[in-house]
Short mmCIF file of N, CA and C in Angstrom, two decimals:
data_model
loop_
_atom_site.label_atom_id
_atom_site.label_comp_id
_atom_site.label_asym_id
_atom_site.label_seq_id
_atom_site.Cartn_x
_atom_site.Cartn_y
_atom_site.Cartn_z
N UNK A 122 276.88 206.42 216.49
CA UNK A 122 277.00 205.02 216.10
C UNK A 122 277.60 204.21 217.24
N UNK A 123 278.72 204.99 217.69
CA UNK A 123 279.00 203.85 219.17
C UNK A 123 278.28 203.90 220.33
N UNK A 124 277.40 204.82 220.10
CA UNK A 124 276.09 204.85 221.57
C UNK A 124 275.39 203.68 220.51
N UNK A 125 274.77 203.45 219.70
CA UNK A 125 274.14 202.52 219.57
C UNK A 125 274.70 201.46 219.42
N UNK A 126 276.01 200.83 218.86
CA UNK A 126 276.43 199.87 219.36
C UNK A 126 276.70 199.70 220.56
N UNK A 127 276.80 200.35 221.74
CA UNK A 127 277.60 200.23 222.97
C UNK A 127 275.97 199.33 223.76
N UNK A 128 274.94 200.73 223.50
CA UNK A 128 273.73 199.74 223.48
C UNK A 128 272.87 198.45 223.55
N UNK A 129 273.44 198.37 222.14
CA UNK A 129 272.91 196.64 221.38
C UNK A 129 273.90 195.72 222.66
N UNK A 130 274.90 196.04 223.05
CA UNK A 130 275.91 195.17 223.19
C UNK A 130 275.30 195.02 225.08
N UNK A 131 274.75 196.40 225.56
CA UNK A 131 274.43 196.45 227.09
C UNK A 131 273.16 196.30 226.93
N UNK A 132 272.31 195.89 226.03
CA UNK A 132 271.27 195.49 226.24
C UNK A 132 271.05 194.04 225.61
N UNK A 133 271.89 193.45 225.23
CA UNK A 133 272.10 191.60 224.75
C UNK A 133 271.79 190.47 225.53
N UNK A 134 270.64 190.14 225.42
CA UNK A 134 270.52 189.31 226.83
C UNK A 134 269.59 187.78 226.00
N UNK A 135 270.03 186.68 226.70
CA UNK A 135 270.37 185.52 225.90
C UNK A 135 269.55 184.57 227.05
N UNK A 136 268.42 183.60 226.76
CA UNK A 136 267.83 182.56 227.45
C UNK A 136 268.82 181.31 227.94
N UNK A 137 268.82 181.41 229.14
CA UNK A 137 269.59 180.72 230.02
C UNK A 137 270.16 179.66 229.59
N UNK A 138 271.76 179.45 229.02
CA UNK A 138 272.24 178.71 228.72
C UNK A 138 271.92 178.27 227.18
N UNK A 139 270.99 179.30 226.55
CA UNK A 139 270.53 178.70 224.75
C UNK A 139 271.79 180.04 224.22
N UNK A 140 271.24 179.96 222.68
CA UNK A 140 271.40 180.75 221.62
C UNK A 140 270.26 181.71 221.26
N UNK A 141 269.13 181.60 222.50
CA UNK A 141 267.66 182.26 222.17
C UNK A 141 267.90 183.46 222.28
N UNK A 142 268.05 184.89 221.56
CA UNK A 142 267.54 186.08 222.07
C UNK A 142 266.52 186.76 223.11
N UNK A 143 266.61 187.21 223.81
CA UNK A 143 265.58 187.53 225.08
C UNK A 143 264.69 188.92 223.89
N UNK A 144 263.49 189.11 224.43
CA UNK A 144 262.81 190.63 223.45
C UNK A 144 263.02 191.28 223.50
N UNK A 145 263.55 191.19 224.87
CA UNK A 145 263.90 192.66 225.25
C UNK A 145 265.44 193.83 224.47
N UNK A 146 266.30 192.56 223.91
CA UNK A 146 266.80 193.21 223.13
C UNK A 146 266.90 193.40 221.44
N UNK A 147 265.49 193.27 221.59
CA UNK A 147 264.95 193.64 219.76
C UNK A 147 265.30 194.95 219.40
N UNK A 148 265.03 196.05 220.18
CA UNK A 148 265.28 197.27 220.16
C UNK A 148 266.02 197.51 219.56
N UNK A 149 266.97 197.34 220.46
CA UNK A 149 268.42 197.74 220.44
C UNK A 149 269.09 197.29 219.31
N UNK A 150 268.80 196.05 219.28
CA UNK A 150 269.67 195.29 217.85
C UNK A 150 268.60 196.10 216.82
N UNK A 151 267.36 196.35 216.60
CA UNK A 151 266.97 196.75 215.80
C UNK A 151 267.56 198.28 215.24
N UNK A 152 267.79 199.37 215.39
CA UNK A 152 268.38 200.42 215.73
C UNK A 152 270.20 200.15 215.35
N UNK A 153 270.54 199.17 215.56
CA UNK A 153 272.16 198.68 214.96
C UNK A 153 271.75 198.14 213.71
N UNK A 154 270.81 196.96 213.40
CA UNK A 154 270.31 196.85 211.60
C UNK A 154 270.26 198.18 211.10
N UNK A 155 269.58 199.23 211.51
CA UNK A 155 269.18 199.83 210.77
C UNK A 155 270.43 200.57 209.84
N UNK A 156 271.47 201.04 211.27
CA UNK A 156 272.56 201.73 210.89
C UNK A 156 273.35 200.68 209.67
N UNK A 157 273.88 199.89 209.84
CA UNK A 157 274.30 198.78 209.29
C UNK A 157 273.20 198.48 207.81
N UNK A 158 271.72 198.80 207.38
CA UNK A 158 271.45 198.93 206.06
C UNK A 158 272.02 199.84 205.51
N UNK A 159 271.80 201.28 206.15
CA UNK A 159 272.60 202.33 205.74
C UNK A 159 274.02 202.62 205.53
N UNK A 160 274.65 201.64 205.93
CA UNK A 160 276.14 201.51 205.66
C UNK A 160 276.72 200.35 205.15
N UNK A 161 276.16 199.64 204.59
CA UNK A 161 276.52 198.44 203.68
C UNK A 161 277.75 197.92 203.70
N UNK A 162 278.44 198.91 203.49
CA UNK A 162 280.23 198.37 203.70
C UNK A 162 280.80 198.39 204.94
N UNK A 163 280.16 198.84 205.88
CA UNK A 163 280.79 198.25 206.80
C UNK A 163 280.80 196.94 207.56
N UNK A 164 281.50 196.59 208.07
CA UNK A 164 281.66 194.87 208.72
C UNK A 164 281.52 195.21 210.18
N UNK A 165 280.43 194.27 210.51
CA UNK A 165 280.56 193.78 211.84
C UNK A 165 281.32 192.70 212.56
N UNK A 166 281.88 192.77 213.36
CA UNK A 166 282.59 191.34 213.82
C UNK A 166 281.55 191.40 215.46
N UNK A 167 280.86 190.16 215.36
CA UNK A 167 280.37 189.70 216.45
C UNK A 167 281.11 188.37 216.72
N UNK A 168 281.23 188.69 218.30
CA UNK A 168 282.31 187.77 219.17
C UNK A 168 281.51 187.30 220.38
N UNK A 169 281.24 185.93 220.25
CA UNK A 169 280.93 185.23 221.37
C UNK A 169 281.79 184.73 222.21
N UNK A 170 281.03 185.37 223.63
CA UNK A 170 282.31 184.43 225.16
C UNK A 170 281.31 184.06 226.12
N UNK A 171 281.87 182.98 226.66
CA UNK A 171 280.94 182.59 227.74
C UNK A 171 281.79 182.55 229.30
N UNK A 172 281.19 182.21 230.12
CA UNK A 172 281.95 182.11 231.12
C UNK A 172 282.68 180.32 231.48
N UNK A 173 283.01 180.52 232.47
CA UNK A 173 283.95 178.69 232.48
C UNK A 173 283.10 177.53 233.39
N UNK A 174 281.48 178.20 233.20
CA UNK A 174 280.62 177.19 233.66
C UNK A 174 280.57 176.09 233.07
N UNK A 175 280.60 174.66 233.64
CA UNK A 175 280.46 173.84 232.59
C UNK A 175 281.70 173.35 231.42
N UNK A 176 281.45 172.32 230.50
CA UNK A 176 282.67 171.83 229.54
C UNK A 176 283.35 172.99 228.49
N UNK A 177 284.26 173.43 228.62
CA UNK A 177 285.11 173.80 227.89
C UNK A 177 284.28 174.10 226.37
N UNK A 178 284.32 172.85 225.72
CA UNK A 178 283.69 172.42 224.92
C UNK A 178 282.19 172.77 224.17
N UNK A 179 281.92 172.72 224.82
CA UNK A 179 280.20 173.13 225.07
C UNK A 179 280.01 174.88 224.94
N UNK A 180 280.73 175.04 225.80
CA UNK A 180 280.60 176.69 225.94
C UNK A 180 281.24 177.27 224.65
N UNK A 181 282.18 176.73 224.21
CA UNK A 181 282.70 177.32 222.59
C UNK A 181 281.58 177.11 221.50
N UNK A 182 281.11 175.81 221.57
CA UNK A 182 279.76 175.72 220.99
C UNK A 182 278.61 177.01 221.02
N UNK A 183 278.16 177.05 222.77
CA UNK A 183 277.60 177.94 222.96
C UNK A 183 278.02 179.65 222.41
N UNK A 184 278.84 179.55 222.19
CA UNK A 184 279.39 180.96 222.07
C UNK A 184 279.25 181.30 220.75
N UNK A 185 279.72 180.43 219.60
CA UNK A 185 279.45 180.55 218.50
C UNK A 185 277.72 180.62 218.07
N UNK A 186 277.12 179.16 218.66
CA UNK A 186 275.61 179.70 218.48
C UNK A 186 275.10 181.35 218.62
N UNK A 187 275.40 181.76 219.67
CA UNK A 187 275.31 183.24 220.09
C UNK A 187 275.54 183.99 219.21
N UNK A 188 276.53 183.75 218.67
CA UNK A 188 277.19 185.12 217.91
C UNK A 188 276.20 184.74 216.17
N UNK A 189 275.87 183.67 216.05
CA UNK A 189 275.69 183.24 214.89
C UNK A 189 273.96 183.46 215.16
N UNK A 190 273.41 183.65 216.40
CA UNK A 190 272.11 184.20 216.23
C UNK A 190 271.80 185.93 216.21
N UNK A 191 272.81 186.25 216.64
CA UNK A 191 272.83 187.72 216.35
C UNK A 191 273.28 188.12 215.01
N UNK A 192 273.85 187.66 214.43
CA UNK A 192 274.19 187.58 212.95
C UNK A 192 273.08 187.60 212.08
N UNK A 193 272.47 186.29 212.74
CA UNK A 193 270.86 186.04 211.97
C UNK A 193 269.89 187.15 212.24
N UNK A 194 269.78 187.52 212.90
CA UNK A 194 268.86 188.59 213.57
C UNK A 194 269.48 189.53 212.74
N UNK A 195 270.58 190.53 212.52
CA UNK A 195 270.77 191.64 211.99
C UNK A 195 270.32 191.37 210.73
N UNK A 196 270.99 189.88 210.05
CA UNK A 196 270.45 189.69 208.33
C UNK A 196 269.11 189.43 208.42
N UNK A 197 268.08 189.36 209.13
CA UNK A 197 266.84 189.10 208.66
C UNK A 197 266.04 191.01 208.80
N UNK A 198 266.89 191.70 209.36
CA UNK A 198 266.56 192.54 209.29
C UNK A 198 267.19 193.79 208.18
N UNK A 199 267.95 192.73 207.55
CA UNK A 199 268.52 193.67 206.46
C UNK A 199 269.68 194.05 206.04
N UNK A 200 270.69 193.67 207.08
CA UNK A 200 271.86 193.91 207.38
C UNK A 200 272.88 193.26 206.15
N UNK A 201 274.17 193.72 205.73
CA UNK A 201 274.59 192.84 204.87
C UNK A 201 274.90 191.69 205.41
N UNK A 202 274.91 190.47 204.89
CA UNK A 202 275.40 189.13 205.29
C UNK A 202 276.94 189.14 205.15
N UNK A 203 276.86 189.55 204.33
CA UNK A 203 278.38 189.32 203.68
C UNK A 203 279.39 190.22 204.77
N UNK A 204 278.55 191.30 205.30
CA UNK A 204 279.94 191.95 205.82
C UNK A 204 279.82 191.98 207.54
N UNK A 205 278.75 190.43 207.67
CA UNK A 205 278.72 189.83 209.34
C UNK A 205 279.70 189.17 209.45
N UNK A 206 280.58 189.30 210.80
CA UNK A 206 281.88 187.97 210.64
C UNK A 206 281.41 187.61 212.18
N UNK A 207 281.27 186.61 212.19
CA UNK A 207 281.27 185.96 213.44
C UNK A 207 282.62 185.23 213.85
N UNK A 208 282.79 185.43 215.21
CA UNK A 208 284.08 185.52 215.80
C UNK A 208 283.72 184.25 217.00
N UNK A 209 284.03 183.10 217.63
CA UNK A 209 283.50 182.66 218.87
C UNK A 209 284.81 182.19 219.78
N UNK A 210 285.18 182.51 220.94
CA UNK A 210 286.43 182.10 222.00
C UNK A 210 285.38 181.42 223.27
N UNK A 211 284.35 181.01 223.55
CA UNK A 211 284.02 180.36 225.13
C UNK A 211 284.17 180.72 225.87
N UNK A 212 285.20 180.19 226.91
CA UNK A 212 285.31 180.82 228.06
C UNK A 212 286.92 180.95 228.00
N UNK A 213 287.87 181.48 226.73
CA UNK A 213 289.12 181.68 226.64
C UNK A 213 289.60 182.75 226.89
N UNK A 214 288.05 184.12 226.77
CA UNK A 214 288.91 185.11 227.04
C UNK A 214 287.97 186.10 227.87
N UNK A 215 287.69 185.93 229.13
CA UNK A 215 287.32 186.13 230.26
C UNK A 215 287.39 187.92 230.22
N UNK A 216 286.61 188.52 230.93
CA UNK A 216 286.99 190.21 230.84
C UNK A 216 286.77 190.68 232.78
N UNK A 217 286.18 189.38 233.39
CA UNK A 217 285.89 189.63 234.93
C UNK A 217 286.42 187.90 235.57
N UNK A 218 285.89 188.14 237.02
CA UNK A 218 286.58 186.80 237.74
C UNK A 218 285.54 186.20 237.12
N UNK A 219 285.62 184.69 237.15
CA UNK A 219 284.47 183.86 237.04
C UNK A 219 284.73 183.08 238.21
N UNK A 220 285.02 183.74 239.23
CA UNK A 220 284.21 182.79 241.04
C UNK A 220 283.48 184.05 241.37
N UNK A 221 282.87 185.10 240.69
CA UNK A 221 281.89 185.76 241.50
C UNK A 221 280.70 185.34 240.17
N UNK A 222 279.44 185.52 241.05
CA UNK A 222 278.75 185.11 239.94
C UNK A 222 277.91 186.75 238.65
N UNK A 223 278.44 187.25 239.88
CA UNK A 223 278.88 188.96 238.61
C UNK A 223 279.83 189.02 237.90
N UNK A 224 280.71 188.34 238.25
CA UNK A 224 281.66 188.12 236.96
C UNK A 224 281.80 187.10 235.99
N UNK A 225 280.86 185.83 236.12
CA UNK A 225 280.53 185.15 235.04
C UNK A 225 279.55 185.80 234.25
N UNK A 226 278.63 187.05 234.91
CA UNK A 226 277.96 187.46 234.42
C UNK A 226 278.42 188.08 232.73
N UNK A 227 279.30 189.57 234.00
CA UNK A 227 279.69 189.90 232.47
C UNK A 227 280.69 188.94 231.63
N UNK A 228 281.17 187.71 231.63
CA UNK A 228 281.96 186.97 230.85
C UNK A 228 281.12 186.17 229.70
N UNK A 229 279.85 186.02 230.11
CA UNK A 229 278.66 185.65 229.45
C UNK A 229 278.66 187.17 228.29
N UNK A 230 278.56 187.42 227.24
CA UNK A 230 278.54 188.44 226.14
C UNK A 230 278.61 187.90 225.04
N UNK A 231 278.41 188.54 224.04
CA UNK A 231 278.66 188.92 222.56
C UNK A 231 279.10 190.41 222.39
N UNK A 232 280.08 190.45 221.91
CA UNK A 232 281.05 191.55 221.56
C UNK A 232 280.34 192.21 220.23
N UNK A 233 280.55 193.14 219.72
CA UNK A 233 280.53 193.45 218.46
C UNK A 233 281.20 194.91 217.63
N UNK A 234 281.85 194.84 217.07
CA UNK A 234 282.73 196.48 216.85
C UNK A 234 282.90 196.54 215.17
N UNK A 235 282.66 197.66 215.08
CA UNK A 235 282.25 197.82 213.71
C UNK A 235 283.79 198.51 213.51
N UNK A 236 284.01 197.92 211.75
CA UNK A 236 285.57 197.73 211.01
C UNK A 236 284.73 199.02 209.77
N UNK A 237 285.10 200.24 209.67
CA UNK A 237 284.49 200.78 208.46
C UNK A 237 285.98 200.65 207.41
N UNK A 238 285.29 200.07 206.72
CA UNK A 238 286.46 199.79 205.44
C UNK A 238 286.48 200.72 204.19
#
């Protein structure tokens, strides 16, 4: 289960500056629905961050869109709704530099870690 979340999460890739999912990570998220029908009670917390390109503002926006389209994507595939939590910080909580542009890279993400309750 954490190879396939670790997965979904290294294969998440997002149209430049949208909330669009790229196809390429249908897979992957598909393969995390699945686990997630089969486990009903557990909760996902998906966490959007962006990097500190751009307004403050905007990017918290952006971040939440993100997390709130991966949300959508797991529930249209089956996933419980109820036990998606979307989480969004912008560019508050950084995990690389953001003056390299590999490190806005990885600051650009959606997080996600499963809570089994």
């Amino acid at each position: 289960i954490e190879e396939i979340l670790k997965t979904a999460f290294d294969n998440l890739e997002f149209e430049s500056a949208k909330a669009i999912i790229k196809e390429e990570s249908f897979a992957s998220l598909d393969e995390l629905a699945a686990v997630l029908v089969k486990k009903p009670e557990w909760t996902l917390v998906i966490a959007g961050h962006t990097d500190n390109q751009g307004a403050a503002q905007s990017n918290l926006i952006l971040s939440k869109r993100r997390a709130e389209a991966v949300k959508k994507y797991l529930e249209d595939k089956g996933a419980n709704a109820d036990k998606l939590v979307v989480e969004y910080y912008g560019e508050t909580k950084p995990i690389a530099d953001n003056k390299t542009k590999e490190g806005r890279q990885k600051n650009r993400r959606v997080e996600m870690t499963i809570k089994f309750d």
